[in-house]
GROMACS .gro file of C-alpha atoms in nm:
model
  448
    1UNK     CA    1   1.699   0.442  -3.231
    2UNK     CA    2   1.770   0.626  -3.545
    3UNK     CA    3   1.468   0.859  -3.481
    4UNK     CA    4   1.564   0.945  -3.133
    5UNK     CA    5   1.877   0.985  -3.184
    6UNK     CA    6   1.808   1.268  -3.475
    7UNK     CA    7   1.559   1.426  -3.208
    8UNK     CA    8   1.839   1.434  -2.961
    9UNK     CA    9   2.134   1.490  -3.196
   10UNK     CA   10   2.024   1.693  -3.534
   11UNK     CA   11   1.669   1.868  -3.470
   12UNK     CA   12   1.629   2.213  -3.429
   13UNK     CA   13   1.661   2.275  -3.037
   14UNK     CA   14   1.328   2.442  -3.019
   15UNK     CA   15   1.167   2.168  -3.200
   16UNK     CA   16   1.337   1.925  -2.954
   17UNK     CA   17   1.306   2.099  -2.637
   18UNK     CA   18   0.922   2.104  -2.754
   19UNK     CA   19   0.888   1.750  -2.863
   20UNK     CA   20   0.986   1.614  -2.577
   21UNK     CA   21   0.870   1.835  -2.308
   22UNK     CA   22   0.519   1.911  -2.407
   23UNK     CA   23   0.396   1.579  -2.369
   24UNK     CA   24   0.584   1.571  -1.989
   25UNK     CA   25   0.399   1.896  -1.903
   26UNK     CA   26   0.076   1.775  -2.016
   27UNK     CA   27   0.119   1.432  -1.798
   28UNK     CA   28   0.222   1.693  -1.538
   29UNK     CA   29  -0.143   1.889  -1.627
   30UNK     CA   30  -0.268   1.579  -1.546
   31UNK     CA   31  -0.096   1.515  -1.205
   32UNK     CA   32  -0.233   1.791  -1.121
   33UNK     CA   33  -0.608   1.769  -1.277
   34UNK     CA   34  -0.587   1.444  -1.072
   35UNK     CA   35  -0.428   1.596  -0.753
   36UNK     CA   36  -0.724   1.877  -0.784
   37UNK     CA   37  -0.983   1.646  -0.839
   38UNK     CA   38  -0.971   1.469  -0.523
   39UNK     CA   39  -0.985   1.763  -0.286
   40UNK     CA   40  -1.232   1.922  -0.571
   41UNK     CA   41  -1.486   1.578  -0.517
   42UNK     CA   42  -1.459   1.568  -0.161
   43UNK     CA   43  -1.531   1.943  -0.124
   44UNK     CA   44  -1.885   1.893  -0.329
   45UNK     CA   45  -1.961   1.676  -0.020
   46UNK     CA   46  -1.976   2.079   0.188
   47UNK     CA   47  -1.752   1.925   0.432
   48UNK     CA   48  -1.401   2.127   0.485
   49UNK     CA   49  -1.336   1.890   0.766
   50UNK     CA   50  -1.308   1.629   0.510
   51UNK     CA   51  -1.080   1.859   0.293
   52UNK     CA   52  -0.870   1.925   0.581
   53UNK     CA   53  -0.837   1.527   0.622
   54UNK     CA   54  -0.726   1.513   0.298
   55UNK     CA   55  -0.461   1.799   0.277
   56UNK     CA   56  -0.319   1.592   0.594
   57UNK     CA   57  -0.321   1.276   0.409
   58UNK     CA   58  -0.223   1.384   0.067
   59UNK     CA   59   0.170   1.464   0.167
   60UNK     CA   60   0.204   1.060   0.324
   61UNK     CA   61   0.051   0.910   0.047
   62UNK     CA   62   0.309   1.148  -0.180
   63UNK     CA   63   0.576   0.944  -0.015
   64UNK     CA   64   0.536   0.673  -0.239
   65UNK     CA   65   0.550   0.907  -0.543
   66UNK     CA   66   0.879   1.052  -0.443
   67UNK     CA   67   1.018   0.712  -0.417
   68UNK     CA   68   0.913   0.573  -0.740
   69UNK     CA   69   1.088   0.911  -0.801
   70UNK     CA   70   1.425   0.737  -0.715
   71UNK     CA   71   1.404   0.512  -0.997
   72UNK     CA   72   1.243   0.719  -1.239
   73UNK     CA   73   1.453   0.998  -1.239
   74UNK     CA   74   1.847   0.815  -1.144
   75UNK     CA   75   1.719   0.576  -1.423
   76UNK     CA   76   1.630   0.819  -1.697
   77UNK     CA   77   1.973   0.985  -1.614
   78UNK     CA   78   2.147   0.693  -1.648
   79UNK     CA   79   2.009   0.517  -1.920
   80UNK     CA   80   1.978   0.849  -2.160
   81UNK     CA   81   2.391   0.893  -2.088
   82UNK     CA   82   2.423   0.510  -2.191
   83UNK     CA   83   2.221   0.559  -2.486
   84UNK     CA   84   2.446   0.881  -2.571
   85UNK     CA   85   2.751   0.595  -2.494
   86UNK     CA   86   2.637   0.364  -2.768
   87UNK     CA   87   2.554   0.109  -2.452
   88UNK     CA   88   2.218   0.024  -2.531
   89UNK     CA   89   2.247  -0.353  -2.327
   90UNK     CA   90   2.343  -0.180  -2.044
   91UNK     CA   91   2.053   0.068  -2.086
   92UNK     CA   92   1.840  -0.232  -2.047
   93UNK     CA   93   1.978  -0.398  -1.761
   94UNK     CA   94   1.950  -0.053  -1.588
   95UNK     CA   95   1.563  -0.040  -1.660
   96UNK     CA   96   1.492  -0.399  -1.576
   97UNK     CA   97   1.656  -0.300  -1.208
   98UNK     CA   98   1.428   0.001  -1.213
   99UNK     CA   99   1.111  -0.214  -1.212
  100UNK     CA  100   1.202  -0.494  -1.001
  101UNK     CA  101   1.340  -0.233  -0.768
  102UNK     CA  102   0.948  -0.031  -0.732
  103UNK     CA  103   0.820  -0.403  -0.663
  104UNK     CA  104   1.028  -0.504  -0.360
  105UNK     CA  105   1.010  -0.117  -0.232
  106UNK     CA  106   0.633  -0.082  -0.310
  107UNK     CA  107   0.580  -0.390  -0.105
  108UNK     CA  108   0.766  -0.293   0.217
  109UNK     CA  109   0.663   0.076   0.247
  110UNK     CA  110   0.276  -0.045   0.171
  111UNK     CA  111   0.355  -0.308   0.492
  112UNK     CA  112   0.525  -0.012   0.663
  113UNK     CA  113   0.272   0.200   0.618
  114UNK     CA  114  -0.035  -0.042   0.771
  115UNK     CA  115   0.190  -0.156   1.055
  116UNK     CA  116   0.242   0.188   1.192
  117UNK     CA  117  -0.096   0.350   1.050
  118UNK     CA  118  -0.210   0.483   1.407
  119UNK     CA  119   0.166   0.653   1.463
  120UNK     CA  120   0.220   0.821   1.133
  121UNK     CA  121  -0.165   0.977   1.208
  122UNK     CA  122  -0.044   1.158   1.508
  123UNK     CA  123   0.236   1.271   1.348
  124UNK     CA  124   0.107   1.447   1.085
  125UNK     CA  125  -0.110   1.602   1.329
  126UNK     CA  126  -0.429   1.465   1.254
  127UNK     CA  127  -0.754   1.583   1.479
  128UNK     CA  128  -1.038   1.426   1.674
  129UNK     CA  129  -1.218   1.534   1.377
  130UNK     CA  130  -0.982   1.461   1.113
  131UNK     CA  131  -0.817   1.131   1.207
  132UNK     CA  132  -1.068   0.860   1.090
  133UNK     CA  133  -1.115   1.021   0.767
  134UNK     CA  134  -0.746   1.035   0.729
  135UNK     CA  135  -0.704   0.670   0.854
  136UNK     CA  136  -0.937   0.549   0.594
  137UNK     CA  137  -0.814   0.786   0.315
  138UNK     CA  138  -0.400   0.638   0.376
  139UNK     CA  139  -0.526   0.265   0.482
  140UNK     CA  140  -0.679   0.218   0.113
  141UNK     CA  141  -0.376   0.424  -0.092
  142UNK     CA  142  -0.125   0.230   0.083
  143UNK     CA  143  -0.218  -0.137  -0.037
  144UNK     CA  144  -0.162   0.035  -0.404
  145UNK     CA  145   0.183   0.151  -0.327
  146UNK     CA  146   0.373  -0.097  -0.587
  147UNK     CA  147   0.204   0.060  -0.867
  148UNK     CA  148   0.245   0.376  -0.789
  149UNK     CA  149   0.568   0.383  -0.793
  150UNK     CA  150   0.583   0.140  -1.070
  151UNK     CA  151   0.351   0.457  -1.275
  152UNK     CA  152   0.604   0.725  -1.167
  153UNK     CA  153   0.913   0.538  -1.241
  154UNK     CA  154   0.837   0.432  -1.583
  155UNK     CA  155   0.678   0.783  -1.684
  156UNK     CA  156   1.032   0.899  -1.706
  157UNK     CA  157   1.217   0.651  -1.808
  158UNK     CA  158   1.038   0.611  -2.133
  159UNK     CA  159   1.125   0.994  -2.244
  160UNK     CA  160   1.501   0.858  -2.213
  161UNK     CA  161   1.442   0.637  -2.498
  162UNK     CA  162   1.271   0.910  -2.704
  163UNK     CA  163   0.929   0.799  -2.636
  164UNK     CA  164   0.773   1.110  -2.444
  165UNK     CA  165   0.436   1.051  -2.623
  166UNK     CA  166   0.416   0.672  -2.478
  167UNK     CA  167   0.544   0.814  -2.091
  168UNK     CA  168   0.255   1.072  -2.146
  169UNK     CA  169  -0.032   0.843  -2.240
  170UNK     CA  170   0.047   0.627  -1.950
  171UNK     CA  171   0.020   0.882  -1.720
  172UNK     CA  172  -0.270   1.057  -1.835
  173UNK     CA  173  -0.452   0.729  -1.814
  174UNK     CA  174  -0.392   0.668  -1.487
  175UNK     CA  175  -0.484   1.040  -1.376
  176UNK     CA  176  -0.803   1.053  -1.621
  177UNK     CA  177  -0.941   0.731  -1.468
  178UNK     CA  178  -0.950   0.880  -1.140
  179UNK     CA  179  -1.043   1.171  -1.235
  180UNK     CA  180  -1.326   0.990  -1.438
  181UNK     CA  181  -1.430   0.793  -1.091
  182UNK     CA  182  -1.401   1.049  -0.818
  183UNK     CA  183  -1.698   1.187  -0.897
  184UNK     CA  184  -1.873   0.873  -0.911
  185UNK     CA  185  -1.755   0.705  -0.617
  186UNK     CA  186  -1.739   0.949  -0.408
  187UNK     CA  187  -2.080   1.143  -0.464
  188UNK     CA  188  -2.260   0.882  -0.664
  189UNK     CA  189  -2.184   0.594  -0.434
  190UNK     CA  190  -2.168   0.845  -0.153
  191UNK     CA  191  -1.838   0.698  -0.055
  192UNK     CA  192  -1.680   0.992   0.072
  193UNK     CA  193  -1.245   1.026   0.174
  194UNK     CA  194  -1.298   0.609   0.109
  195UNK     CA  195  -1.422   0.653  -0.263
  196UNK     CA  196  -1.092   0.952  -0.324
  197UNK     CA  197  -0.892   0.646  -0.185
  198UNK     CA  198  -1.036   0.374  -0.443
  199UNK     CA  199  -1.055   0.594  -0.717
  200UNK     CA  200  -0.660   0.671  -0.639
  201UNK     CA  201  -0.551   0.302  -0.629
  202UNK     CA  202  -0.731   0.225  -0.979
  203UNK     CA  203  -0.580   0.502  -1.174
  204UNK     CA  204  -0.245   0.395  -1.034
  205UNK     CA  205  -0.312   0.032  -1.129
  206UNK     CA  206  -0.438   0.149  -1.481
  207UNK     CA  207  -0.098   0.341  -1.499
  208UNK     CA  208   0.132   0.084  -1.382
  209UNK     CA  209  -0.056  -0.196  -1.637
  210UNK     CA  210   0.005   0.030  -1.937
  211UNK     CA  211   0.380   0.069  -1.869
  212UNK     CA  212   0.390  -0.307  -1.815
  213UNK     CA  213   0.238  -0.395  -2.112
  214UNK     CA  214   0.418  -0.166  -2.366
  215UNK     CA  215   0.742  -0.348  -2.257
  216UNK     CA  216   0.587  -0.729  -2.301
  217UNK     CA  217   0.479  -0.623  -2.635
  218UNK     CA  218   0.843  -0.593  -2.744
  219UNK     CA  219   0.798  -0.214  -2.866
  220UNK     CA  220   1.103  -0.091  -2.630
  221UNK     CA  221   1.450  -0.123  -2.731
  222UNK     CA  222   1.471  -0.138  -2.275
  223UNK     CA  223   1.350  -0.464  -2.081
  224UNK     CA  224   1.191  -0.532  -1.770
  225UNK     CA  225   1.204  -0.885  -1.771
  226UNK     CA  226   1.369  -1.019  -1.449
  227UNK     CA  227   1.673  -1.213  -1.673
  228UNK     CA  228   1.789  -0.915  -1.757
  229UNK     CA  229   1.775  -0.751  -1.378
  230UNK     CA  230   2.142  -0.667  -1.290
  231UNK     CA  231   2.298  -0.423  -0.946
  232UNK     CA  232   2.649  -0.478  -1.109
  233UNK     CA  233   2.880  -0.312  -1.308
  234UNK     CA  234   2.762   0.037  -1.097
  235UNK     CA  235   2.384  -0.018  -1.214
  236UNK     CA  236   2.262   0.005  -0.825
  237UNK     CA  237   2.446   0.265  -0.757
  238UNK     CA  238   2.433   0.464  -1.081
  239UNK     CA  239   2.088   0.515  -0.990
  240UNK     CA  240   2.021   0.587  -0.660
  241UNK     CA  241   2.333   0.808  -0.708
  242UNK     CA  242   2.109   1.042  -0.903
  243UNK     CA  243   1.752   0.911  -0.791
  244UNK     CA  244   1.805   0.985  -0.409
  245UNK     CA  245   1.886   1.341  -0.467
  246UNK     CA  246   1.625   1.377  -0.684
  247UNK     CA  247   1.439   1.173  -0.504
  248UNK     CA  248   1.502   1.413  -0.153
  249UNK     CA  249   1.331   1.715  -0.333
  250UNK     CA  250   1.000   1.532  -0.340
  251UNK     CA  251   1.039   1.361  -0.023
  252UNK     CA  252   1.147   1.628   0.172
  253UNK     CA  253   0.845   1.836   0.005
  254UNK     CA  254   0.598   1.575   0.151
  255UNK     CA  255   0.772   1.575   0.496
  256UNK     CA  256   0.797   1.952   0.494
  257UNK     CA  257   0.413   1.947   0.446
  258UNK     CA  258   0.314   1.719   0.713
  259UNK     CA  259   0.554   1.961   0.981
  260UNK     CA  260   0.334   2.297   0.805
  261UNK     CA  261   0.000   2.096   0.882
  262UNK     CA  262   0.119   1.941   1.211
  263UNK     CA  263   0.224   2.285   1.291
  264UNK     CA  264  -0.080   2.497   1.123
  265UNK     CA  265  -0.304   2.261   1.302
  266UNK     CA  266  -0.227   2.487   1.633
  267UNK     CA  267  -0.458   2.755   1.484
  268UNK     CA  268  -0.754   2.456   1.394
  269UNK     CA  269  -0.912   2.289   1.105
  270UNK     CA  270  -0.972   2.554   0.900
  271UNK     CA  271  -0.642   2.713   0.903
  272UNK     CA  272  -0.509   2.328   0.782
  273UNK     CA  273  -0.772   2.309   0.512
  274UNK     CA  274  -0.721   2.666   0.419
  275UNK     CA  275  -0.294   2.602   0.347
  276UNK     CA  276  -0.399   2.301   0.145
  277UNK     CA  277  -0.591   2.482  -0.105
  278UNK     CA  278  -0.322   2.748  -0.083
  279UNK     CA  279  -0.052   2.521  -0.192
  280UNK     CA  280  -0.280   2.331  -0.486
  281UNK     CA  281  -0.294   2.684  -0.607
  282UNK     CA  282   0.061   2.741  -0.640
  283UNK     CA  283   0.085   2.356  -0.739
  284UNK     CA  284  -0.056   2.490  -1.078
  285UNK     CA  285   0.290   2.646  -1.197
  286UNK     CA  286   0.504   2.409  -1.004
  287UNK     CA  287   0.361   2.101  -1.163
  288UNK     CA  288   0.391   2.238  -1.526
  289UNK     CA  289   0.727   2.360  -1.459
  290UNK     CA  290   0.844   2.036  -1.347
  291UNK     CA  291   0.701   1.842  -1.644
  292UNK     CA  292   0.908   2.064  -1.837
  293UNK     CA  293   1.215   2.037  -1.639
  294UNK     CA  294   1.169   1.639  -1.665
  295UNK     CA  295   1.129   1.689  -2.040
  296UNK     CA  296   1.437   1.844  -2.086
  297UNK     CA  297   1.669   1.621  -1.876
  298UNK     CA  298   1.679   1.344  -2.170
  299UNK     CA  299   1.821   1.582  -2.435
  300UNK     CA  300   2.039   1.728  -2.172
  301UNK     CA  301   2.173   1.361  -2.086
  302UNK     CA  302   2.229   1.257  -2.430
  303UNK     CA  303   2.472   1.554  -2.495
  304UNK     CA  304   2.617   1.490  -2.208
  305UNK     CA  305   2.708   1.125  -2.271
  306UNK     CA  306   2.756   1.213  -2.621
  307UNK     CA  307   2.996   1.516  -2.534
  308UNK     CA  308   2.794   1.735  -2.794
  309UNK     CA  309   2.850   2.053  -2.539
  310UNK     CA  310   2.740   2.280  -2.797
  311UNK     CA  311   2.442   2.195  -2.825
  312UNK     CA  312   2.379   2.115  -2.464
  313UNK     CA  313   2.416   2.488  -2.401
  314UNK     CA  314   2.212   2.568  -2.698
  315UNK     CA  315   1.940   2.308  -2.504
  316UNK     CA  316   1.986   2.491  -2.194
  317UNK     CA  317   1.991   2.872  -2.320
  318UNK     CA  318   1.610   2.813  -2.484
  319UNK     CA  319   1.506   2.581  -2.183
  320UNK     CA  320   1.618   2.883  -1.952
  321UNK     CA  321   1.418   3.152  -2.106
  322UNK     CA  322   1.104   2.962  -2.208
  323UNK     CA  323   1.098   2.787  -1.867
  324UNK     CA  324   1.112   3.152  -1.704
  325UNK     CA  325   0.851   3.283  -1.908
  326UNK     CA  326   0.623   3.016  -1.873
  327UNK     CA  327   0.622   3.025  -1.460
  328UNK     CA  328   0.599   3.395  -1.492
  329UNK     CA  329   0.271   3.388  -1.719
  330UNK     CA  330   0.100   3.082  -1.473
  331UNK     CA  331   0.246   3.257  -1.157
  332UNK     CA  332  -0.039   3.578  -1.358
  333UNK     CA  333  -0.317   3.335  -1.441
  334UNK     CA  334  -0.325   3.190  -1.078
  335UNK     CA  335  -0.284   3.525  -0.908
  336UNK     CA  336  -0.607   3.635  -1.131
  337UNK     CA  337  -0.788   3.327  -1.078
  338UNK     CA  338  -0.681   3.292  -0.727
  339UNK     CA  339  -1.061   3.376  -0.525
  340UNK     CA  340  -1.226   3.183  -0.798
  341UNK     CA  341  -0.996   2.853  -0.735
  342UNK     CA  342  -1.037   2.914  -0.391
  343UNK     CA  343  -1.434   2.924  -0.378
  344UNK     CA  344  -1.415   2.592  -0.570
  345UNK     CA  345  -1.302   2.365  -0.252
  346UNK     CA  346  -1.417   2.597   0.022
  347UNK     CA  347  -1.725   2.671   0.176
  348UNK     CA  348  -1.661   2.791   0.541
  349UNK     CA  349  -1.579   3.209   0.510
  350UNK     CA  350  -1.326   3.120   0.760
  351UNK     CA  351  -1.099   2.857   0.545
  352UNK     CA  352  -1.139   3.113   0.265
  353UNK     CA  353  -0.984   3.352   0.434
  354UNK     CA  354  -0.663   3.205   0.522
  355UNK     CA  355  -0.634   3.051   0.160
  356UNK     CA  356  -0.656   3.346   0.026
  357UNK     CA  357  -0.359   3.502   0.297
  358UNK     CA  358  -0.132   3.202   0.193
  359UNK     CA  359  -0.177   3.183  -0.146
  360UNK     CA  360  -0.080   3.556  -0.184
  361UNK     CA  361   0.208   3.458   0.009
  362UNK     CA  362   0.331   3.164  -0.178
  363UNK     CA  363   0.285   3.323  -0.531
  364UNK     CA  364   0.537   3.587  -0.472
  365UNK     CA  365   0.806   3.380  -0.590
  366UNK     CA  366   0.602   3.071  -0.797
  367UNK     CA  367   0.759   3.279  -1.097
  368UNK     CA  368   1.134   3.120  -1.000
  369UNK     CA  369   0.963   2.785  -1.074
  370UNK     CA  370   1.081   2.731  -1.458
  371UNK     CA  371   1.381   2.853  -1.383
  372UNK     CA  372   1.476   2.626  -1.107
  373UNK     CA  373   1.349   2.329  -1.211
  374UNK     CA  374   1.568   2.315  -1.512
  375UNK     CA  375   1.875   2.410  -1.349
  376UNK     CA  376   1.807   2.084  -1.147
  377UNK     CA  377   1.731   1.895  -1.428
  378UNK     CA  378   2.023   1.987  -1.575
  379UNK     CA  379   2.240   1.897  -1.243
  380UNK     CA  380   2.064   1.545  -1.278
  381UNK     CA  381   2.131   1.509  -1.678
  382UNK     CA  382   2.464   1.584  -1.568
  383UNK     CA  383   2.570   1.271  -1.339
  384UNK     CA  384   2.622   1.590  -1.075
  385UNK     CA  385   2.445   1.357  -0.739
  386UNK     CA  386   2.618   1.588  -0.476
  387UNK     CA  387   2.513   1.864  -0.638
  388UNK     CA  388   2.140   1.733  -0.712
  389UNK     CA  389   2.157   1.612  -0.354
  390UNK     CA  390   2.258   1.973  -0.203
  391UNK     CA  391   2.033   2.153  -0.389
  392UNK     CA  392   1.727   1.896  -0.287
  393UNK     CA  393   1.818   1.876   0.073
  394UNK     CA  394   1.850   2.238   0.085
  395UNK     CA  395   1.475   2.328  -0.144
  396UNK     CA  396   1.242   2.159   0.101
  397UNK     CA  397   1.461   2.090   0.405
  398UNK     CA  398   1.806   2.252   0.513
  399UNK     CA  399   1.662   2.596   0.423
  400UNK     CA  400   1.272   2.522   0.433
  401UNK     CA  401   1.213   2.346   0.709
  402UNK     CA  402   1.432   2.579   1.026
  403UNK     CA  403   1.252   2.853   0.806
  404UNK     CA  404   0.931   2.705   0.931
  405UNK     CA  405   1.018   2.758   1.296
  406UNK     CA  406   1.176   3.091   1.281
  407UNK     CA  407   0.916   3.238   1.090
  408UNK     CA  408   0.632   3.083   1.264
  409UNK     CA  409   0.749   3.215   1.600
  410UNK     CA  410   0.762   3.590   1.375
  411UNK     CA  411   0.486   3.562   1.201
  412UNK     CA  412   0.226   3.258   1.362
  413UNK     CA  413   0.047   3.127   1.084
  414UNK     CA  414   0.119   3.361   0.816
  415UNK     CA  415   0.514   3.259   0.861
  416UNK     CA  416   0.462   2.929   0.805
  417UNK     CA  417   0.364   3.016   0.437
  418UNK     CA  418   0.580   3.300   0.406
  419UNK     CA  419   0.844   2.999   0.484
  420UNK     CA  420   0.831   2.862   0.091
  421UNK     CA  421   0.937   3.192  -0.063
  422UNK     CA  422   1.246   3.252   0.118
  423UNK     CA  423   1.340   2.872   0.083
  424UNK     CA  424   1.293   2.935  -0.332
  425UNK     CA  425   1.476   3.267  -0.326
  426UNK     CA  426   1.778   3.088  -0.180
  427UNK     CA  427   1.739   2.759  -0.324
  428UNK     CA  428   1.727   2.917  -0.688
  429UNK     CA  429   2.022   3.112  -0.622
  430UNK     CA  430   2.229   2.758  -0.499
  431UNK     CA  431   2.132   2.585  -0.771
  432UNK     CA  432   2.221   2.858  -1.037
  433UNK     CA  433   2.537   2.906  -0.844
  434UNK     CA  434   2.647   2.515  -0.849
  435UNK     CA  435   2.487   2.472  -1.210
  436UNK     CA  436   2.765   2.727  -1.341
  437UNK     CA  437   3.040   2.542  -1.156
  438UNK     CA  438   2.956   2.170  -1.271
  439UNK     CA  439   2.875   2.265  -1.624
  440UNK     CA  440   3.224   2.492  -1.663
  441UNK     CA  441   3.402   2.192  -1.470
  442UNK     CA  442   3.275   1.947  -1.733
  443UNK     CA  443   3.297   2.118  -2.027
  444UNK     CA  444   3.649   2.201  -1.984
  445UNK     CA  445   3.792   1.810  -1.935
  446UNK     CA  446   3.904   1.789  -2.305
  447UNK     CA  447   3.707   1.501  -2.532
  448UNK     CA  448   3.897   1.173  -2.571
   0.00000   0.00000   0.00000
């Protein structure tokens, strides 16, 4: 531990901030390389139907990511406080529940998810066109859902222990060996949406194995053996304390995006496909941002566990001004880029078109990204869950989703994008709000 705890404790803040967030925002790259290639595949097949089918699908199947969400983000905030504590056992009881928890979870929502295949179709509004494409797309994710959340958990709880590098490898292995098949199965085999699927599954398997494996080779100071699996002594509810908030921002995001597609559907197929390109677009900054947010929240943690509030605003005064600079220069590149991105995964003028409408839209505030993102970071570092759980429900649901309706009724189709700009206008202005109130409430309990 001695060389974490110098990276969390003695290095320069710039050279720790960079350390360990660089190699979360290029896993993120890779999210989103791998989130891009899919759509990107499919679209060489000159199909926008099957696009559309897989901007309905993508949001369900990103269920399972937000859970594995619960664990990965309430257990990195946990165990990097304990390791600020001194409580290193207790660290490892707390991972050991993280990974037994994505089994038994992975398991039922995969079950879930084939039982009620046919419902969960018509809710996300799929068409006559859309809905076997869709079926097969979720049918074949869905029997990999263990190990995707097993990937997403464990990519974040490894920065907690100092080991950002390890948590980046495993995720860019995953995401490269889909991205590596895609192509292959779906245009070489001529696969199609079923090849996206397979290629999906695989990378998540290849993701979850490498996790797995760097804990049976005894290189963690953590556990995931089952003897050392514990809900006591506030474990259980340590983490889902901070994991469900968390957790809310991601699942909320995917429910939020099957109501814009169930609704955007009104106005047909192209409309649908167009808003999924539209958001991949603006994905580019969020995804980045939030690898960088995640990077941050271990060094945040430690201070706070360790008490070392100097530094932790010293953490948070570079994190604030590098994290605003970098969504305002990717915010630039994708407005630039934005008709070239677009002509990559559409074909039909008329898909085009509205892409181009909502992606305008939703860039007018993508610049807020950096910003936000570590302000809820820092909330979760923090041990703040009703805070983190405010300002999640309130992102992608209290304010997002009524914003939806009004605006839609305003604006038709152009309101339902127009909906994500107002929702991070407000949402950044909560969470700055209740970041200032936790953070002057904690500092001032004196140190025992």
């Amino acid at each position: 531990m001695s060389d974490t705890m110098n990276l969390f404790e003695k290095a320069p803040v710039p050279q720790a901030v960079l350390k360990n967030a660089l190699p979360a925002m290029a896993a993120m790259l890779m999210v989103l390389i791998y989130n891009l290639a899919d759509t990107f595949f499919i679209s060489q097949t000159h199909s926008d139907i099957l696009v559309a089918a897989v901007s309905l699908a993508t949001p369900v199947f990103l269920i399972f990511m937000a859970v594995g969400t619960v664990f990965g983000i309430g257990g990195t905030s946990v165990i990097s406080r304990a390791f600020g504590q001194g409580r290193a056992e207790y660290a490892k009881k707390v991972c050991s529940f993280c990974m037994w928890g994505c089994v038994a979870v992975g398991i039922a929502m995969s079950a879930a998810f084939l039982i009620f295949m046919e419902q969960i179709l018509a809710l996300i509004g799929a068409s006559a066109d859309t809905w076997e494409p869709a079926k097969t797309y979720l049918t074949i994710v869905a029997l990999g859902g263990p190990f995707v959340l097993i990937s997403n958990c464990y990519s974040n709880i490894l920065r907690a222990e100092g080991q950002p590098n390890k948590a980046m490898i495993g995720q860019i292995l995953g995401n490269l060996l889909n991205v590596v098949l895609d192509p292959i199965m779906i245009l070489g085999f001529h696969w199609g949406i079923a090849g996206a699927a397979i290629a999906t599954v695989i990378g998540n398997v290849a993701g979850a194995g490498y996790y797995i494996l760097y804990f049976l080779q005894g290189e963690s100071t953590l556990s995931i053996h089952i003897r050392d699996f514990s809900v006591k002594d506030q474990i259980f509810t340590g983490v889902l304390a901070i994991g469900i908030p968390a957790s809310l921002g991601s699942l909320l995001m995917s429910v939020s995006q099957i109501i814009v597609n169930a609704r955007m559907a009104g106005y047909g197929d192209m409309a649908v496909a167009g808003m999924g390109v539209a958001m991949k677009v603006t994905m580019m900054t969020g995804m980045v941002c939030i690898g960088f947010g995640q990077g941050v929240q271990p060094l945040l943690g430690y201070c706070v566990g360790a008490k070392l509030w100097e530094r932790f605003k010293k953490i948070m005064r570079f994190s604030f001004f590098f994290s605003l600079a970098l969504s305002a220069v990717m915010t630039g590149l994708c407005y630039l880029l934005r008709g070239s991105i677009i002509r990559v995964f559409l074909t039909e003028p008329a898909s085009f078109d509205y892409a181009l409408t909502f992606t305008n839209i939703l860039l007018t505030t993508s610049f807020l990204f950096g910003v936000f993102y570590v302000l809820t970071n820092a909330l979760q570092a923090m041990g703040a869950a009703v805070q983190a759980l405010i300002i999640n429900l309130s992102r992608q649901g209290i304010i997002y989703i009524p914003a939806l309706f009004l605006l839609q009724a305003m604006l038709q189709a152009n309101g339902l994008a127009w909906a994500q700009p107002v929702a991070d206008l407000l949402s950044t202005a909560l969470v700055a709000l209740l970041y200032l109130w936790t953070s002057r409430k904690m500092m001032a309990v004196p140190q025992e």
